[in-house]
PDB file of C-alpha atoms in Angstrom:
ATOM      1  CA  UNK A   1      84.045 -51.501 -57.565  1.00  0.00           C
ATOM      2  CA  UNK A   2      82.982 -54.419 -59.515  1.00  0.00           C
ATOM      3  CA  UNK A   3      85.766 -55.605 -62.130  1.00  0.00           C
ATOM      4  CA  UNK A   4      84.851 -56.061 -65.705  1.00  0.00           C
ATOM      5  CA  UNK A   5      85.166 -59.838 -67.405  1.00  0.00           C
ATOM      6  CA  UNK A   6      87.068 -59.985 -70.708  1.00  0.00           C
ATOM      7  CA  UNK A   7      86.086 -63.323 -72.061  1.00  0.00           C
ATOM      8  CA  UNK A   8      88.852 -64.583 -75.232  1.00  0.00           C
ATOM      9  CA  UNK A   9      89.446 -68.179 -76.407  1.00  0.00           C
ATOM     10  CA  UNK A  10      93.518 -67.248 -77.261  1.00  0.00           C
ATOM     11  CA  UNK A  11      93.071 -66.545 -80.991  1.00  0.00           C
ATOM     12  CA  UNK A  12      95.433 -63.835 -82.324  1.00  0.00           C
ATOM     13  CA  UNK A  13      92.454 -60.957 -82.591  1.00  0.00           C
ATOM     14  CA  UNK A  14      91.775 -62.184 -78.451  1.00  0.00           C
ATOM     15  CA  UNK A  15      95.326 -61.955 -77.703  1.00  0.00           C
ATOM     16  CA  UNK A  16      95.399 -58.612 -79.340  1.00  0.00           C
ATOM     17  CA  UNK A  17      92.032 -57.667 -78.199  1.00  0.00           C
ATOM     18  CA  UNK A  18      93.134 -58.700 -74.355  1.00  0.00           C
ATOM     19  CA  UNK A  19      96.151 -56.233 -74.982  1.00  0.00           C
ATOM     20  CA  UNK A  20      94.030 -52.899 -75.972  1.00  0.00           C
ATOM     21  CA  UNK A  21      91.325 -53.835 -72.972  1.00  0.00           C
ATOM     22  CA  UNK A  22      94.144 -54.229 -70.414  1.00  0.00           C
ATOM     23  CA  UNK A  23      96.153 -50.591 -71.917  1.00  0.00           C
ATOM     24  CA  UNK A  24      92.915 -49.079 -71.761  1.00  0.00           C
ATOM     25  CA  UNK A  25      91.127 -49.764 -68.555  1.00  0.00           C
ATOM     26  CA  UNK A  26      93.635 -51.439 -66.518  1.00  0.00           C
ATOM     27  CA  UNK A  27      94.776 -55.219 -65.254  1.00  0.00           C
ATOM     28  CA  UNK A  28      93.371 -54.295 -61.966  1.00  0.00           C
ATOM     29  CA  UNK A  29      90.161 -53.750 -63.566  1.00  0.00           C
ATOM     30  CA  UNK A  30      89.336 -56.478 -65.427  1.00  0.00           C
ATOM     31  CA  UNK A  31      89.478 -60.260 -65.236  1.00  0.00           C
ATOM     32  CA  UNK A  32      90.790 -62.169 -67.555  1.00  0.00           C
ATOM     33  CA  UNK A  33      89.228 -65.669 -68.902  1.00  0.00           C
ATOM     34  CA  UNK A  34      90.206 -67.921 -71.404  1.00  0.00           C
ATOM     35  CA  UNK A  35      88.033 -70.159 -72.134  1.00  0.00           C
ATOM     36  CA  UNK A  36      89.908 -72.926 -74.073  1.00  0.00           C
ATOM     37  CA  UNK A  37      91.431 -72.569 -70.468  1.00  0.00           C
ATOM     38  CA  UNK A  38      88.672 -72.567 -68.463  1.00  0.00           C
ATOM     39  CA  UNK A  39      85.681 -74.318 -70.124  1.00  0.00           C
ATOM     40  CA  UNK A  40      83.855 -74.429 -66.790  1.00  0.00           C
ATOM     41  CA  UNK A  41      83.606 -70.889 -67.489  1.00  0.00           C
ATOM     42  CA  UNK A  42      81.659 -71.014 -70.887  1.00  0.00           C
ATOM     43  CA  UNK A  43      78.012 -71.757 -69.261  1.00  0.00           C
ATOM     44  CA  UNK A  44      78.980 -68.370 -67.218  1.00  0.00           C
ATOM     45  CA  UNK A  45      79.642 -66.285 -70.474  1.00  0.00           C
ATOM     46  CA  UNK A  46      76.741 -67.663 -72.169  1.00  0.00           C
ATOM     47  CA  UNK A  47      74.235 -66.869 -69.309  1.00  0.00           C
ATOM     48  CA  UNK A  48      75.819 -63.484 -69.108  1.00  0.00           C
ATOM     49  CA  UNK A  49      74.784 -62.892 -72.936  1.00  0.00           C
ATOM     50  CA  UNK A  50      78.590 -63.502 -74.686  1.00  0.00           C
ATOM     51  CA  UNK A  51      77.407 -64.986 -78.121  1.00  0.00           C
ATOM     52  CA  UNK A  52      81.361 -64.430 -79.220  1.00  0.00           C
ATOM     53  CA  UNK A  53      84.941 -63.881 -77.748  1.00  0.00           C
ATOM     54  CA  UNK A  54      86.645 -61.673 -77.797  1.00  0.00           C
ATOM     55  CA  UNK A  55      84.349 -59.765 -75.487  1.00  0.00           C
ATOM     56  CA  UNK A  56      83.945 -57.697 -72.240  1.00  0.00           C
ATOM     57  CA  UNK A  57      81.366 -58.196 -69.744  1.00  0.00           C
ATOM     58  CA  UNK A  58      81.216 -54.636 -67.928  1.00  0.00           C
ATOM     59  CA  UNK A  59      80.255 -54.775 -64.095  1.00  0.00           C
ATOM     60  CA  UNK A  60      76.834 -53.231 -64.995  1.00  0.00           C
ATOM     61  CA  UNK A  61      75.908 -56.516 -66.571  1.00  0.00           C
ATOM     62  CA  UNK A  62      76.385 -55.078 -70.901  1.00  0.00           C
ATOM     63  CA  UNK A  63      78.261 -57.372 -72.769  1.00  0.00           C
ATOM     64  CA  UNK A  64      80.918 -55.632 -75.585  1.00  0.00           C
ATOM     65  CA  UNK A  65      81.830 -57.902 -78.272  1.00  0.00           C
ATOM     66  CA  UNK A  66      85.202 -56.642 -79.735  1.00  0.00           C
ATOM     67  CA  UNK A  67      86.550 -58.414 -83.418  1.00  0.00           C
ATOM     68  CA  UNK A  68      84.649 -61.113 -84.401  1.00  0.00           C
ATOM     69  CA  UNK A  69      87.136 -63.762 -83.355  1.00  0.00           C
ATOM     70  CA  UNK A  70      85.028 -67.130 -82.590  1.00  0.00           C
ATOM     71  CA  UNK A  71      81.399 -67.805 -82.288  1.00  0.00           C
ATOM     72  CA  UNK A  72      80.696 -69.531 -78.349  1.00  0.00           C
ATOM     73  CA  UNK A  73      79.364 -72.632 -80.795  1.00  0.00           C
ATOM     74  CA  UNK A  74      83.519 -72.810 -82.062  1.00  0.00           C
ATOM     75  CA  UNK A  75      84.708 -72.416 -78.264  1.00  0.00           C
ATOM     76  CA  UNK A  76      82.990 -75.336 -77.196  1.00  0.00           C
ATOM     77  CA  UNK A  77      84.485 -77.659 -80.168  1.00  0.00           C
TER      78      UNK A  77
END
């Protein structure tokens, strides 16, 4: 089974968003991706339809965007 992609950018409502997704499905479920880590990653996110972080990419392609924490725009600086 595909895992599902929680995309964050380390804000406090990511952090705390990354905490609930993880208690809820599972760390063997999902990846996590920070993308003031991982910038390469932002063209991936964007393509995939994240327009803000925190959010979760299921494996069935539907993008959930949790708390308003940071527009993609404010990600990439």
């Amino acid at each position: 089974m595909a895992k599902s992609i929680f995309y964050h950018a380390g804000c406090p409502v990511c952090l705390s968003a990354e905490q609930e997704i993880i208690a809820l499905i599972g760390d063997d479920k999902v990846e996590i991706v920070h993308l003031g880590e991982s910038a390469n990653r932002i063209e991936e996110a964007e393509k995939a339809g994240v327009k803000s972080v925190p959010a979760l990419l299921t494996p069935s392609g539907n993008v959930l965007h949790l708390n308003f924490g940071a527009s993609m725009a404010d990600v990439k600086g």
